[in-house]
Short mmCIF file of C-alpha atoms in Angstrom, two decimals:
data_model
loop_
_atom_site.label_atom_id
_atom_site.label_comp_id
_atom_site.label_asym_id
_atom_site.label_seq_id
_atom_site.Cartn_x
_atom_site.Cartn_y
_atom_site.Cartn_z
CA MET M 276 21.68 -92.55 25.98
CA LYS M 277 19.55 -89.50 23.73
CA LEU M 278 22.45 -88.22 21.87
CA SER M 279 25.85 -87.24 21.50
CA ILE M 280 27.10 -83.29 21.96
CA ILE M 281 30.39 -82.37 19.56
CA ILE M 282 31.54 -79.04 20.64
CA SER M 283 34.84 -77.55 18.32
CA THR M 284 37.00 -75.80 20.20
CA TYR M 285 40.37 -73.67 20.25
CA ASN M 286 41.59 -72.02 23.14
CA SER M 287 38.77 -70.81 24.90
CA GLU M 288 38.92 -71.56 27.95
CA GLU M 289 36.81 -69.10 29.57
CA TRP M 290 34.14 -69.13 27.07
CA LEU M 291 34.72 -73.10 26.98
CA HIS M 292 33.82 -72.50 30.62
CA LYS M 293 30.27 -70.32 30.57
CA VAL M 294 29.28 -73.28 27.46
CA LEU M 295 29.88 -76.22 29.98
CA LEU M 296 28.10 -74.23 32.45
CA GLY M 297 24.81 -73.79 29.98
CA TYR M 298 25.26 -77.85 29.22
CA SER M 299 24.84 -78.25 33.47
CA VAL M 300 21.78 -76.84 33.43
CA GLN M 301 19.71 -78.24 30.08
CA SER M 302 16.28 -79.67 31.28
CA GLU M 303 17.57 -83.23 29.29
CA LYS M 304 19.97 -84.56 31.06
CA ASP M 305 20.97 -88.03 29.33
CA PHE M 306 23.62 -87.15 26.41
CA GLU M 307 27.19 -87.17 26.52
CA ILE M 308 29.43 -84.66 25.49
CA ILE M 309 32.59 -84.59 23.57
CA ILE M 310 35.34 -82.22 22.94
CA ALA M 311 36.17 -81.77 19.67
CA ASP M 312 39.86 -79.61 21.18
CA ASP M 313 41.75 -78.43 17.53
CA GLY M 314 44.88 -78.70 19.07
CA SER M 315 43.86 -76.87 22.43
CA THR M 316 46.47 -76.49 25.67
CA SER M 317 46.48 -77.92 28.74
CA LYS M 318 44.13 -75.46 30.11
CA THR M 319 40.99 -76.36 27.97
CA LYS M 320 41.93 -79.92 29.46
CA ALA M 321 41.56 -78.17 32.93
CA VAL M 322 38.13 -76.55 31.71
CA VAL M 323 37.08 -79.93 30.81
CA ASP M 324 38.09 -81.90 34.04
CA SER M 325 36.60 -79.76 35.99
CA PHE M 326 33.18 -80.81 34.75
CA GLN M 327 33.57 -84.41 34.82
CA GLN M 328 31.09 -85.21 37.92
CA LYS M 329 28.62 -82.55 36.53
CA PHE M 330 27.14 -85.07 33.87
CA LEU M 331 25.20 -88.33 33.52
CA HIS M 332 27.92 -89.38 31.26
CA PRO M 333 31.82 -88.45 31.12
CA ILE M 334 32.67 -86.56 29.12
CA GLN M 335 35.12 -87.40 26.35
CA HIS M 336 37.80 -84.86 25.06
CA VAL M 337 39.44 -86.03 21.82
CA TRP M 338 42.57 -83.75 21.36
CA HIS M 339 45.10 -83.31 18.25
CA GLU M 340 48.46 -81.45 17.78
CA ASP M 341 48.17 -77.70 16.98
CA LEU M 342 49.29 -77.23 13.20
CA GLY M 343 47.09 -75.12 11.89
CA PHE M 344 42.69 -74.69 11.52
CA ARG M 345 42.07 -78.85 11.20
CA LYS M 346 38.51 -78.28 12.50
CA CYS M 347 37.12 -80.97 10.34
CA VAL M 348 39.67 -83.08 11.32
CA ILE M 349 38.68 -83.24 14.84
CA LEU M 350 35.18 -83.55 13.80
CA ASN M 351 35.66 -86.53 12.50
CA LYS M 352 37.54 -88.04 15.29
CA ALA M 353 35.23 -86.93 17.79
CA ILE M 354 31.98 -88.86 15.47
CA LEU M 355 34.25 -91.75 16.23
CA GLN M 356 34.33 -91.40 18.97
CA SER M 357 30.85 -91.14 19.78
CA SER M 358 28.59 -93.62 21.81
CA SER M 359 24.77 -92.25 20.39
CA ASP M 360 23.44 -92.41 16.78
CA TYR M 361 22.14 -89.10 17.12
CA LEU M 362 24.15 -85.98 17.11
CA LEU M 363 24.69 -82.35 18.03
CA PHE M 364 27.39 -80.09 16.45
CA THR M 365 28.42 -77.00 18.68
CA ASP M 366 30.63 -74.51 18.86
CA GLY M 367 32.96 -73.53 22.16
CA ASP M 368 31.74 -70.06 22.12
CA CYS M 369 27.85 -71.00 21.88
CA ILE M 370 25.88 -70.64 25.01
CA PRO M 371 22.86 -73.35 25.10
CA ARG M 372 19.39 -72.32 26.39
CA LYS M 373 17.95 -75.13 28.97
CA ASP M 374 15.57 -75.83 26.75
CA PHE M 375 18.09 -76.21 23.56
CA VAL M 376 19.01 -80.42 24.08
CA GLU M 377 15.22 -81.39 24.67
CA THR M 378 14.36 -78.76 21.53
CA HIS M 379 16.55 -80.87 19.00
CA LEU M 380 15.08 -84.69 20.35
CA GLN M 381 11.96 -83.02 19.67
CA TYR M 382 12.41 -81.92 16.37
CA LYS M 383 14.11 -84.38 15.34
CA GLU M 384 13.52 -86.63 12.70
CA ASN M 385 14.61 -89.55 10.09
CA GLY M 386 15.44 -88.74 6.53
CA PHE M 387 16.28 -84.65 8.52
CA PHE M 388 19.01 -82.83 9.73
CA LEU M 389 17.96 -79.87 11.93
CA SER M 390 19.27 -76.03 11.11
CA GLY M 391 19.67 -74.02 14.00
CA GLY M 392 21.44 -70.28 14.59
CA TYR M 393 21.95 -68.22 17.13
CA PHE M 394 22.32 -65.02 18.79
CA LYS M 395 25.44 -62.62 18.65
CA LEU M 396 26.39 -61.31 21.50
CA PRO M 397 29.50 -58.11 21.29
CA MET M 398 32.22 -58.44 23.52
CA SER M 399 30.91 -55.58 26.29
CA ILE M 400 28.16 -58.16 26.83
CA SER M 401 29.71 -61.53 26.33
CA ASN M 402 32.75 -60.27 29.28
CA ALA M 403 29.63 -59.82 31.71
CA ILE M 404 28.09 -62.83 31.57
CA SER M 405 29.47 -64.81 34.81
CA ASP M 406 28.55 -67.79 36.24
CA VAL M 407 24.89 -66.93 37.57
CA GLU M 408 23.29 -65.41 33.71
CA VAL M 409 24.17 -68.44 32.74
CA ILE M 410 22.81 -70.93 35.72
CA ASN M 411 19.61 -67.96 36.13
CA GLN M 412 19.45 -67.98 31.78
CA ASP M 413 19.71 -64.47 32.26
CA CYS M 414 21.82 -63.71 29.04
CA PHE M 415 18.46 -65.23 27.31
CA LYS M 416 16.52 -62.66 28.89
CA ILE M 417 15.68 -59.63 26.51
CA SER M 418 15.44 -57.58 30.03
CA TRP M 419 18.56 -58.39 31.25
CA LEU M 420 20.72 -57.75 27.86
CA LYS M 421 19.63 -54.33 27.81
CA LYS M 422 20.48 -53.47 30.72
CA GLN M 423 23.81 -54.45 29.61
CA GLY M 424 23.45 -52.04 26.54
CA LEU M 425 22.18 -54.37 24.22
CA LYS M 426 20.07 -51.97 21.60
CA THR M 427 16.93 -53.06 20.37
CA ASN M 428 16.43 -54.90 17.18
CA PHE M 429 14.67 -57.43 15.04
CA LYS M 430 17.29 -60.22 15.73
CA LEU M 431 15.71 -60.53 19.48
CA THR M 432 12.49 -62.03 18.89
CA LYS M 433 14.55 -65.05 18.83
CA LEU M 434 15.24 -64.78 22.27
CA THR M 435 11.08 -64.06 22.87
CA GLY M 436 10.84 -67.77 24.54
CA ASN M 437 7.53 -68.24 22.91
CA SER M 438 6.82 -71.44 21.33
CA TYR M 439 4.24 -70.46 18.99
CA PHE M 440 6.01 -67.65 17.73
CA ALA M 441 9.37 -69.75 17.08
CA ALA M 442 7.38 -72.39 15.52
CA PHE M 443 6.17 -69.14 12.75
CA MET M 444 9.14 -67.80 13.03
CA ASN M 445 10.88 -71.30 11.26
CA TRP M 446 8.60 -71.18 8.94
CA ILE M 447 8.31 -68.15 7.45
CA THR M 448 12.41 -67.28 7.18
CA PRO M 449 13.81 -66.75 3.98
CA THR M 450 17.06 -67.77 5.66
CA LYS M 451 18.37 -71.46 3.86
CA ARG M 452 18.34 -74.06 6.22
CA SER M 453 22.02 -74.86 5.94
CA TRP M 454 24.19 -76.89 8.47
CA ASN M 455 25.56 -74.33 10.92
CA GLY M 456 28.21 -76.18 12.83
CA HIS M 457 27.28 -73.76 16.06
CA ASN M 458 23.95 -75.69 15.75
CA SER M 459 22.95 -78.61 13.62
CA SER M 460 21.97 -82.13 14.75
CA GLY M 461 21.52 -84.92 12.25
CA PHE M 462 22.14 -88.98 12.54
CA LYS M 463 25.15 -90.30 12.92
CA GLN M 464 24.62 -92.45 10.02
CA ASP M 465 23.09 -90.17 7.25
CA ILE M 466 26.97 -88.46 8.32
CA LEU M 467 28.83 -91.83 7.73
CA ALA M 468 27.29 -92.20 4.44
CA ILE M 469 29.00 -88.97 3.06
CA ASN M 470 32.02 -89.37 4.53
CA GLY M 471 31.85 -87.04 7.51
CA PHE M 472 33.72 -83.68 7.38
CA ASN M 473 35.75 -82.62 4.22
CA GLU M 474 39.18 -82.51 5.20
CA LEU M 475 40.58 -80.62 3.07
CA LEU M 476 38.91 -77.36 4.12
CA GLU M 477 40.15 -75.16 6.66
CA TYR M 478 37.80 -72.03 8.08
CA GLY M 479 34.63 -70.16 5.70
CA GLY M 480 31.44 -72.64 5.00
CA GLU M 481 32.96 -75.84 5.59
CA ASP M 482 29.59 -76.93 7.49
CA ARG M 483 27.59 -75.88 5.14
CA GLU M 484 29.72 -77.74 2.51
CA MET M 485 28.63 -80.62 4.17
CA GLY M 486 25.14 -80.10 4.88
CA GLU M 487 25.14 -79.78 0.45
CA ARG M 488 26.83 -83.88 0.12
CA LEU M 489 23.31 -84.72 3.11
CA PHE M 490 21.13 -82.91 0.67
CA ASN M 491 23.25 -84.24 -2.28
CA ASN M 492 22.51 -87.58 -0.47
CA GLY M 493 18.61 -87.58 -0.22
CA LEU M 494 18.02 -85.79 3.21
CA LEU M 495 15.86 -82.48 3.69
CA SER M 496 16.61 -80.35 6.31
CA LYS M 497 14.55 -78.50 9.27
CA GLN M 498 14.71 -74.50 10.21
CA ILE M 499 15.11 -74.35 14.12
CA ARG M 500 16.67 -71.28 14.15
CA TYR M 501 13.67 -69.63 16.45
CA SER M 502 12.98 -72.84 19.09
CA ALA M 503 16.77 -74.30 19.64
CA ILE M 504 18.64 -71.10 21.30
CA CYS M 505 21.93 -70.29 21.71
CA VAL M 506 23.47 -67.01 22.47
CA HIS M 507 27.13 -66.42 20.38
CA LEU M 508 29.97 -64.92 22.76
CA ASP M 509 32.47 -62.51 20.88
CA HIS M 510 36.11 -63.11 19.97
CA THR M 511 38.23 -62.45 16.97
CA ARG M 512 39.43 -64.57 14.21
CA SER M 513 43.28 -64.45 13.46
CA TYR M 514 43.05 -67.80 11.56
CA VAL M 515 40.60 -66.68 8.43
CA ASN M 516 42.56 -67.03 4.94
CA PRO M 517 40.70 -65.42 2.43
CA GLU M 518 41.91 -67.53 0.17
CA LYS M 519 40.93 -70.68 2.14
CA VAL M 520 37.92 -69.02 1.57
CA LYS M 521 37.82 -69.01 -1.55
CA PHE M 522 38.99 -72.61 -2.08
CA ASN M 523 36.18 -74.03 0.54
CA SER M 524 33.83 -71.90 -1.87
CA GLU M 525 34.69 -73.15 -4.77
CA VAL M 526 34.51 -76.57 -3.91
CA ARG M 527 30.75 -76.60 -2.15
CA LYS M 528 29.76 -75.04 -5.24
CA PHE M 529 31.34 -78.11 -7.12
CA ASN M 530 29.70 -80.58 -4.94
CA GLN M 531 26.55 -78.98 -5.12
CA LYS M 532 26.55 -78.90 -8.76
CA ASN M 533 27.88 -82.21 -9.57
CA LYS M 534 25.60 -83.92 -6.64
CA VAL M 535 28.89 -84.90 -5.06
CA THR M 536 28.54 -87.21 -1.48
CA TRP M 537 30.87 -88.56 -0.88
CA ILE M 538 34.48 -87.36 -0.48
CA THR M 539 38.05 -89.26 -0.55
CA SER M 540 39.49 -86.61 2.44
CA GLY M 541 36.87 -87.56 4.69
CA ILE M 542 36.24 -89.39 7.96
CA ASP M 543 37.64 -92.92 7.16
CA LYS M 544 40.57 -91.45 6.64
CA GLU M 545 41.05 -91.26 10.44
#
């Protein structure tokens, strides 16, 4: 297979359904999906099971007990279960445009990881997206979004669908080419070389911290924010802890300053 898609989720069955539907209509079909489930109830498994016959390869559901926010732990477990040498990471609240997987494969290159972004939707529009809007790709059309009440802003340019414009915007955007957990991809060997995600970290820049260690280990990154498109469904974040966010930031800055690559609290613990 051409790549493994690792999707993190936690008790968001309705959103996960829309996301998996988005992957069921991809232009590229040769991939596997691994659900990195941070302790959801059986409702999430039911959603996963309902999609088992819609993909070329079986969906893997990697689950552990709910002991609080342990996204990095479950992501490391999912990496170990992956079958491909190239991994795409995203979240269970990000619906991919039909060329999402194809775009990541198009831009992949040895010595690089890919840094994508998302277009964030308000709750009203997130709820308005039905199966039809995902299958027909209406949720990526500016005209449909405006009909749902979305106000015009510059960020809508992400959804123009013009490949030349997207390439130009990728080139000029000042946003750092960081590892973004909702839309990034890289070679499995590069992630294993730095011992994966740091399991000491909870919510707040934990994905970016791994990206800093990839940089420290000699990798570069490509900006594909305007090419690999996904829409982010709104939700609450009850798990945000300011002290944990501060801790994560301090760890990331320390590792960046001291050129840390390997961490002991990583994937080799699994």
